[in-house]
PDB file of C-alpha atoms in Angstrom:
ATOM      1  CA  MET I  29     -72.151  27.819 -29.264  1.00 94.00           C
ATOM      2  CA  LEU I  30     -73.115  26.854 -25.725  1.00 94.00           C
ATOM      3  CA  GLN I  31     -74.041  30.463 -24.987  1.00 94.00           C
ATOM      4  CA  TRP I  32     -76.274  30.531 -28.055  1.00 95.00           C
ATOM      5  CA  PHE I  33     -78.000  27.297 -27.067  1.00 96.00           C
ATOM      6  CA  GLU I  34     -78.563  28.615 -23.542  1.00 95.00           C
ATOM      7  CA  ALA I  35     -80.208  31.745 -24.910  1.00 95.00           C
ATOM      8  CA  ALA I  36     -82.172  29.983 -27.663  1.00 94.00           C
ATOM      9  CA  MET I  37     -83.297  26.967 -25.619  1.00 93.00           C
ATOM     10  CA  PRO I  38     -83.317  27.882 -21.923  1.00 93.00           C
ATOM     11  CA  VAL I  39     -85.675  24.962 -21.347  1.00 91.00           C
ATOM     12  CA  ALA I  40     -84.525  21.775 -23.058  1.00 92.00           C
ATOM     13  CA  GLU I  41     -85.808  18.398 -21.986  1.00 93.00           C
ATOM     14  CA  THR I  42     -86.808  15.006 -23.297  1.00 94.00           C
ATOM     15  CA  GLU I  43     -89.866  14.824 -25.528  1.00 95.00           C
ATOM     16  CA  LEU I  44     -90.691  11.350 -24.243  1.00 96.00           C
ATOM     17  CA  ASN I  45     -93.694  11.287 -21.911  1.00 97.00           C
ATOM     18  CA  TYR I  46     -93.169   9.527 -18.590  1.00 97.00           C
ATOM     19  CA  ASP I  47     -94.154   9.737 -14.950  1.00 95.00           C
ATOM     20  CA  THR I  48     -91.577   7.589 -13.125  1.00 97.00           C
ATOM     21  CA  PRO I  49     -87.919   6.635 -13.674  1.00 97.00           C
ATOM     22  CA  PHE I  50     -89.075   3.126 -14.601  1.00 98.00           C
ATOM     23  CA  HIS I  51     -91.423   4.451 -17.248  1.00 98.00           C
ATOM     24  CA  LEU I  52     -88.713   6.697 -18.682  1.00 98.00           C
ATOM     25  CA  LEU I  53     -86.454   3.663 -18.924  1.00 98.00           C
ATOM     26  CA  VAL I  54     -89.207   1.793 -20.763  1.00 98.00           C
ATOM     27  CA  ALA I  55     -89.781   4.731 -23.124  1.00 98.00           C
ATOM     28  CA  VAL I  56     -86.086   5.141 -23.918  1.00 97.00           C
ATOM     29  CA  ILE I  57     -85.753   1.436 -24.722  1.00 97.00           C
ATOM     30  CA  LEU I  58     -88.747   1.736 -27.038  1.00 97.00           C
ATOM     31  CA  SER I  59     -87.324   4.861 -28.700  1.00 96.00           C
ATOM     32  CA  ALA I  60     -84.348   3.057 -30.241  1.00 92.00           C
ATOM     33  CA  GLN I  61     -84.666   3.525 -34.019  1.00 91.00           C
ATOM     34  CA  CYS I  62     -88.169   4.856 -33.465  1.00 93.00           C
ATOM     35  CA  THR I  63     -89.599   8.359 -33.144  1.00 93.00           C
ATOM     36  CA  ASP I  64     -90.537   9.826 -29.783  1.00 95.00           C
ATOM     37  CA  LYS I  65     -93.934  10.665 -31.270  1.00 95.00           C
ATOM     38  CA  ARG I  66     -94.638   6.994 -31.996  1.00 97.00           C
ATOM     39  CA  VAL I  67     -93.401   5.929 -28.559  1.00 98.00           C
ATOM     40  CA  ASN I  68     -95.660   8.495 -26.885  1.00 97.00           C
ATOM     41  CA  LEU I  69     -98.630   7.014 -28.702  1.00 97.00           C
ATOM     42  CA  VAL I  70     -98.119   3.530 -27.263  1.00 97.00           C
ATOM     43  CA  THR I  71     -96.856   4.244 -23.760  1.00 98.00           C
ATOM     44  CA  PRO I  72    -100.076   5.479 -22.061  1.00 97.00           C
ATOM     45  CA  ALA I  73    -101.740   2.065 -22.315  1.00 98.00           C
ATOM     46  CA  LEU I  74     -98.453   0.281 -21.608  1.00 98.00           C
ATOM     47  CA  PHE I  75     -97.824   2.345 -18.476  1.00 98.00           C
ATOM     48  CA  GLU I  76    -101.362   1.769 -17.269  1.00 97.00           C
ATOM     49  CA  ALA I  77    -100.961  -1.987 -17.686  1.00 98.00           C
ATOM     50  CA  TYR I  78     -97.509  -2.037 -16.085  1.00 98.00           C
ATOM     51  CA  PRO I  79     -97.197   0.807 -13.566  1.00 97.00           C
ATOM     52  CA  THR I  80     -94.178  -0.743 -11.813  1.00 97.00           C
ATOM     53  CA  PRO I  81     -91.425  -3.238 -12.607  1.00 98.00           C
ATOM     54  CA  ALA I  82     -93.248  -5.850 -10.502  1.00 98.00           C
ATOM     55  CA  GLU I  83     -96.224  -5.940 -12.876  1.00 97.00           C
ATOM     56  CA  MET I  84     -94.059  -6.062 -15.984  1.00 98.00           C
ATOM     57  CA  ALA I  85     -91.774  -8.688 -14.470  1.00 97.00           C
ATOM     58  CA  VAL I  86     -94.566 -11.277 -14.477  1.00 97.00           C
ATOM     59  CA  ALA I  87     -95.660 -10.430 -18.015  1.00 97.00           C
ATOM     60  CA  SER I  88     -94.518 -12.443 -20.984  1.00 97.00           C
ATOM     61  CA  PRO I  89     -92.939 -10.839 -24.047  1.00 97.00           C
ATOM     62  CA  ASP I  90     -96.121 -11.760 -25.922  1.00 97.00           C
ATOM     63  CA  ASP I  91     -98.188  -9.831 -23.391  1.00 97.00           C
ATOM     64  CA  ILE I  92     -95.990  -6.742 -23.753  1.00 98.00           C
ATOM     65  CA  TYR I  93     -95.867  -7.061 -27.536  1.00 98.00           C
ATOM     66  CA  GLN I  94     -99.594  -6.378 -27.780  1.00 97.00           C
ATOM     67  CA  TYR I  95     -99.012  -2.868 -26.442  1.00 98.00           C
ATOM     68  CA  ILE I  96     -95.924  -1.997 -28.480  1.00 98.00           C
ATOM     69  CA  LYS I  97     -96.466  -3.746 -31.806  1.00 96.00           C
ATOM     70  CA  SER I  98     -96.544  -0.454 -33.728  1.00 96.00           C
ATOM     71  CA  VAL I  99     -92.996   0.566 -32.718  1.00 97.00           C
ATOM     72  CA  SER I 100     -89.881  -0.572 -34.536  1.00 96.00           C
ATOM     73  CA  TYR I 101     -88.565  -4.052 -33.695  1.00 97.00           C
ATOM     74  CA  PRO I 102     -91.428  -4.845 -31.295  1.00 97.00           C
ATOM     75  CA  ASN I 103     -90.498  -8.491 -30.736  1.00 97.00           C
ATOM     76  CA  ASN I 104     -86.969  -7.691 -29.611  1.00 97.00           C
ATOM     77  CA  LYS I 105     -88.127  -4.781 -27.484  1.00 97.00           C
ATOM     78  CA  ALA I 106     -90.838  -6.855 -25.818  1.00 98.00           C
ATOM     79  CA  ARG I 107     -88.215  -9.413 -24.793  1.00 98.00           C
ATOM     80  CA  SER I 108     -85.921  -6.661 -23.550  1.00 98.00           C
ATOM     81  CA  LEU I 109     -88.649  -5.027 -21.486  1.00 98.00           C
ATOM     82  CA  ALA I 110     -89.676  -8.304 -19.887  1.00 98.00           C
ATOM     83  CA  GLY I 111     -86.065  -9.145 -19.033  1.00 98.00           C
ATOM     84  CA  MET I 112     -85.307  -5.627 -17.832  1.00 98.00           C
ATOM     85  CA  ALA I 113     -88.268  -5.612 -15.452  1.00 98.00           C
ATOM     86  CA  ARG I 114     -87.363  -9.029 -14.035  1.00 98.00           C
ATOM     87  CA  LYS I 115     -83.781  -7.940 -13.395  1.00 98.00           C
ATOM     88  CA  LEU I 116     -84.934  -4.727 -11.721  1.00 98.00           C
ATOM     89  CA  VAL I 117     -87.096  -6.768  -9.372  1.00 98.00           C
ATOM     90  CA  ASP I 118     -84.561  -9.537  -8.765  1.00 97.00           C
ATOM     91  CA  ASP I 119     -81.366  -7.497  -8.469  1.00 97.00           C
ATOM     92  CA  PHE I 120     -82.346  -3.901  -7.672  1.00 98.00           C
ATOM     93  CA  ALA I 121     -85.455  -4.170  -5.475  1.00 97.00           C
ATOM     94  CA  GLY I 122     -87.558  -2.725  -8.289  1.00 97.00           C
ATOM     95  CA  GLU I 123     -85.596   0.539  -8.373  1.00 97.00           C
ATOM     96  CA  VAL I 124     -83.894   1.993 -11.437  1.00 98.00           C
ATOM     97  CA  PRO I 125     -80.165   2.049 -10.560  1.00 97.00           C
ATOM     98  CA  ALA I 126     -78.143   5.250 -10.584  1.00 96.00           C
ATOM     99  CA  ASP I 127     -74.807   4.032 -11.968  1.00 96.00           C
ATOM    100  CA  ILE I 128     -73.893   3.248 -15.540  1.00 96.00           C
ATOM    101  CA  ASP I 129     -72.593  -0.277 -14.992  1.00 97.00           C
ATOM    102  CA  SER I 130     -75.763  -1.405 -13.213  1.00 98.00           C
ATOM    103  CA  LEU I 131     -77.945   0.235 -15.835  1.00 98.00           C
ATOM    104  CA  MET I 132     -76.032  -1.425 -18.656  1.00 97.00           C
ATOM    105  CA  SER I 133     -76.507  -4.815 -16.988  1.00 98.00           C
ATOM    106  CA  LEU I 134     -80.223  -4.528 -17.752  1.00 98.00           C
ATOM    107  CA  PRO I 135     -81.536  -6.199 -20.930  1.00 97.00           C
ATOM    108  CA  GLY I 136     -82.103  -3.675 -23.694  1.00 96.00           C
ATOM    109  CA  VAL I 137     -79.960  -0.989 -22.057  1.00 97.00           C
ATOM    110  CA  GLY I 138     -76.813   0.169 -23.820  1.00 96.00           C
ATOM    111  CA  ARG I 139     -74.564   3.094 -23.020  1.00 96.00           C
ATOM    112  CA  LYS I 140     -76.785   5.672 -24.701  1.00 95.00           C
ATOM    113  CA  THR I 141     -79.891   4.585 -22.806  1.00 97.00           C
ATOM    114  CA  ALA I 142     -77.980   4.406 -19.532  1.00 97.00           C
ATOM    115  CA  ASN I 143     -76.676   7.932 -20.024  1.00 97.00           C
ATOM    116  CA  VAL I 144     -80.176   9.236 -20.745  1.00 96.00           C
ATOM    117  CA  ILE I 145     -81.377   7.845 -17.419  1.00 97.00           C
ATOM    118  CA  LEU I 146     -78.391   9.252 -15.552  1.00 97.00           C
ATOM    119  CA  ALA I 147     -78.856  12.701 -17.093  1.00 95.00           C
ATOM    120  CA  VAL I 148     -82.641  12.990 -16.987  1.00 95.00           C
ATOM    121  CA  VAL I 149     -83.523  11.121 -13.806  1.00 96.00           C
ATOM    122  CA  TYR I 150     -80.450  11.719 -11.693  1.00 95.00           C
ATOM    123  CA  ASP I 151     -79.171  14.986 -13.257  1.00 92.00           C
ATOM    124  CA  ARG I 152     -75.709  13.489 -13.673  1.00 94.00           C
ATOM    125  CA  ALA I 153     -73.074  14.796 -16.077  1.00 95.00           C
ATOM    126  CA  ALA I 154     -73.776  12.072 -18.630  1.00 96.00           C
ATOM    127  CA  MET I 155     -73.815  12.672 -22.390  1.00 96.00           C
ATOM    128  CA  ALA I 156     -76.090  10.290 -24.278  1.00 95.00           C
ATOM    129  CA  VAL I 157     -74.983  10.176 -27.912  1.00 95.00           C
ATOM    130  CA  ASP I 158     -77.769   9.250 -30.282  1.00 93.00           C
ATOM    131  CA  THR I 159     -77.787   9.788 -34.050  1.00 92.00           C
ATOM    132  CA  HIS I 160     -78.687  13.485 -33.670  1.00 94.00           C
ATOM    133  CA  VAL I 161     -75.951  14.226 -31.140  1.00 96.00           C
ATOM    134  CA  PHE I 162     -73.391  12.272 -33.166  1.00 96.00           C
ATOM    135  CA  ARG I 163     -74.276  14.052 -36.418  1.00 95.00           C
ATOM    136  CA  VAL I 164     -74.781  17.574 -35.110  1.00 96.00           C
ATOM    137  CA  SER I 165     -71.652  17.640 -32.942  1.00 96.00           C
ATOM    138  CA  GLU I 166     -69.436  16.768 -35.887  1.00 96.00           C
ATOM    139  CA  ARG I 167     -71.287  18.901 -38.411  1.00 96.00           C
ATOM    140  CA  ILE I 168     -71.268  22.165 -36.487  1.00 96.00           C
ATOM    141  CA  GLY I 169     -67.748  21.670 -35.143  1.00 95.00           C
ATOM    142  CA  LEU I 170     -68.129  20.687 -31.513  1.00 95.00           C
ATOM    143  CA  THR I 171     -66.193  17.526 -32.329  1.00 95.00           C
ATOM    144  CA  THR I 172     -63.601  16.797 -34.997  1.00 93.00           C
ATOM    145  CA  GLY I 173     -63.161  13.413 -36.621  1.00 91.00           C
ATOM    146  CA  SER I 174     -65.098  11.411 -34.018  1.00 90.00           C
ATOM    147  CA  ARG I 175     -65.862   8.092 -35.650  1.00 91.00           C
ATOM    148  CA  THR I 176     -67.857   6.429 -32.887  1.00 95.00           C
ATOM    149  CA  PRO I 177     -70.538   7.522 -30.403  1.00 95.00           C
ATOM    150  CA  LEU I 178     -68.103   6.841 -27.552  1.00 96.00           C
ATOM    151  CA  ALA I 179     -65.472   9.122 -29.100  1.00 96.00           C
ATOM    152  CA  THR I 180     -68.111  11.822 -29.485  1.00 97.00           C
ATOM    153  CA  GLU I 181     -69.215  11.359 -25.890  1.00 97.00           C
ATOM    154  CA  LYS I 182     -65.660  11.690 -24.585  1.00 96.00           C
ATOM    155  CA  ALA I 183     -64.959  14.793 -26.667  1.00 96.00           C
ATOM    156  CA  LEU I 184     -68.146  16.538 -25.560  1.00 96.00           C
ATOM    157  CA  MET I 185     -67.605  15.596 -21.931  1.00 96.00           C
ATOM    158  CA  LYS I 186     -64.073  17.032 -22.092  1.00 95.00           C
ATOM    159  CA  TYR I 187     -65.146  20.495 -23.172  1.00 94.00           C
ATOM    160  CA  ILE I 188     -68.716  21.029 -21.953  1.00 96.00           C
ATOM    161  CA  PRO I 189     -68.963  22.120 -18.299  1.00 96.00           C
ATOM    162  CA  ALA I 190     -70.325  19.271 -16.202  1.00 95.00           C
ATOM    163  CA  GLU I 191     -73.205  21.302 -14.797  1.00 94.00           C
ATOM    164  CA  ILE I 192     -74.745  21.848 -18.230  1.00 95.00           C
ATOM    165  CA  VAL I 193     -74.025  18.454 -19.794  1.00 95.00           C
ATOM    166  CA  PRO I 194     -77.566  17.101 -19.149  1.00 93.00           C
ATOM    167  CA  LYS I 195     -79.124  20.140 -20.845  1.00 94.00           C
ATOM    168  CA  ALA I 196     -76.524  20.173 -23.641  1.00 95.00           C
ATOM    169  CA  HIS I 197     -77.577  16.633 -24.528  1.00 93.00           C
ATOM    170  CA  HIS I 198     -81.099  17.896 -25.205  1.00 95.00           C
ATOM    171  CA  TRP I 199     -79.855  21.000 -27.027  1.00 96.00           C
ATOM    172  CA  LEU I 200     -78.072  18.847 -29.570  1.00 96.00           C
ATOM    173  CA  ILE I 201     -80.950  16.397 -29.957  1.00 95.00           C
ATOM    174  CA  LEU I 202     -83.548  19.127 -30.486  1.00 95.00           C
ATOM    175  CA  HIS I 203     -81.284  21.091 -32.820  1.00 97.00           C
ATOM    176  CA  GLY I 204     -80.718  17.960 -34.885  1.00 95.00           C
ATOM    177  CA  ARG I 205     -84.379  17.035 -34.880  1.00 93.00           C
ATOM    178  CA  TYR I 206     -85.812  20.388 -35.936  1.00 94.00           C
ATOM    179  CA  VAL I 207     -83.055  22.519 -37.518  1.00 96.00           C
ATOM    180  CA  CYS I 208     -79.831  20.679 -38.325  1.00 96.00           C
ATOM    181  CA  LYS I 209     -81.647  17.792 -39.991  1.00 94.00           C
ATOM    182  CA  ALA I 210     -79.833  14.816 -41.434  1.00 92.00           C
ATOM    183  CA  ARG I 211     -80.602  15.204 -45.121  1.00 91.00           C
ATOM    184  CA  ARG I 212     -81.066  18.950 -45.396  1.00 91.00           C
ATOM    185  CA  PRO I 213     -79.924  21.195 -42.559  1.00 94.00           C
ATOM    186  CA  ASP I 214     -82.083  24.318 -42.309  1.00 95.00           C
ATOM    187  CA  CYS I 215     -79.217  26.801 -42.260  1.00 94.00           C
ATOM    188  CA  LEU I 216     -81.478  29.727 -43.151  1.00 92.00           C
ATOM    189  CA  ASN I 217     -83.275  29.332 -39.830  1.00 93.00           C
ATOM    190  CA  CYS I 218     -80.236  28.545 -37.695  1.00 95.00           C
ATOM    191  CA  GLY I 219     -78.624  31.032 -35.333  1.00 95.00           C
ATOM    192  CA  LEU I 220     -75.279  29.234 -35.349  1.00 95.00           C
ATOM    193  CA  THR I 221     -74.189  30.014 -38.915  1.00 94.00           C
ATOM    194  CA  THR I 222     -71.463  32.451 -37.848  1.00 94.00           C
ATOM    195  CA  LEU I 223     -69.882  29.663 -35.782  1.00 95.00           C
ATOM    196  CA  CYS I 224     -70.840  26.518 -37.691  1.00 95.00           C
ATOM    197  CA  ARG I 225     -68.123  24.567 -39.512  1.00 95.00           C
ATOM    198  CA  TYR I 226     -70.596  23.047 -41.985  1.00 95.00           C
ATOM    199  CA  TYR I 227     -72.061  26.413 -42.946  1.00 95.00           C
ATOM    200  CA  THR I 228     -68.631  27.962 -43.366  1.00 93.00           C
ATOM    201  CA  ASN I 229     -67.325  25.093 -45.469  1.00 92.00           C
ATOM    202  CA  ASN I 230     -70.368  25.159 -47.718  1.00 88.00           C
ATOM    203  CA  ASN I 231     -70.441  28.955 -48.153  1.00 68.00           C
ATOM    204  CA  GLY I 232     -73.872  29.094 -46.654  1.00 47.00           C
ATOM    205  CA  SER I 233     -75.338  26.320 -48.776  1.00 49.00           C
ATOM    206  CA  SER I 234     -77.743  23.952 -47.015  1.00 45.00           C
ATOM    207  CA  SER I 235     -77.747  21.362 -49.765  1.00 44.00           C
ATOM    208  CA  GLY I 236     -76.459  17.956 -48.826  1.00 44.00           C
ATOM    209  CA  ALA I 237     -75.405  16.637 -45.456  1.00 42.00           C
ATOM    210  CA  VAL I 238     -72.314  15.653 -43.570  1.00 42.00           C
TER     211      VAL I 238
END
C-alpha cells in the first residue's frame, strides 16, 4: 500500500494555505470540523490583520470573530486563537514550539493539531489522525480494530517507516477526501482494490461504508 501511495501521490501536502508556522497553526485550529476550502477563504484577511502572534495576542476574541465567523464554531475558535497567541508570546517568545507537550499546552491545540505542526513544519515522524486517517486506515486494512485516534496513531507509527510518516499522513487524508469517501468509497477509481480489506470483504461493492 505504501508503495502504491508513493507512486500515485509522490507529492502530498496540506491543502491549507499558510506562509508561516504561526499561520499554519491558526489554520489547523480553524479546520477542526470545517473544510480546508472554507478555512482558506477566511485566512487571507485574518493573516493580514494578524501577521504574527504579537498582533493577535492583543486582539480580543470579538475582534478575531469578525474574520472567522463563517467557519464552524467561530466563538470557541476565536477564544482559542486569542489564548493561543497570548501563550505563544508569554511562554514561547512568539515562536511555535517544536515538541508535542508544549504545543498541546496551547489553547485550542489537541494531539491531532500538534502532530500536524510537528509533521508539516518540523518534518517530524508524527502521525496526525483526523477523521479521514482514522476511517481510511481501518477500512483499507492498515489498522485492525483501532477504536480511538490514539490507537490508530500508535498502530500506524509502529509499521510505517519514520522517514515517510509525514507524507503518509497526507496520503491517507487525500485518499479519504477524494477517493475513499465516508459514505460511498469510490472503489472503481481506486488503485488499492487488490490490497484493500473493504473491497475484498464487499466483493468489489462500493455501497455503504465502514
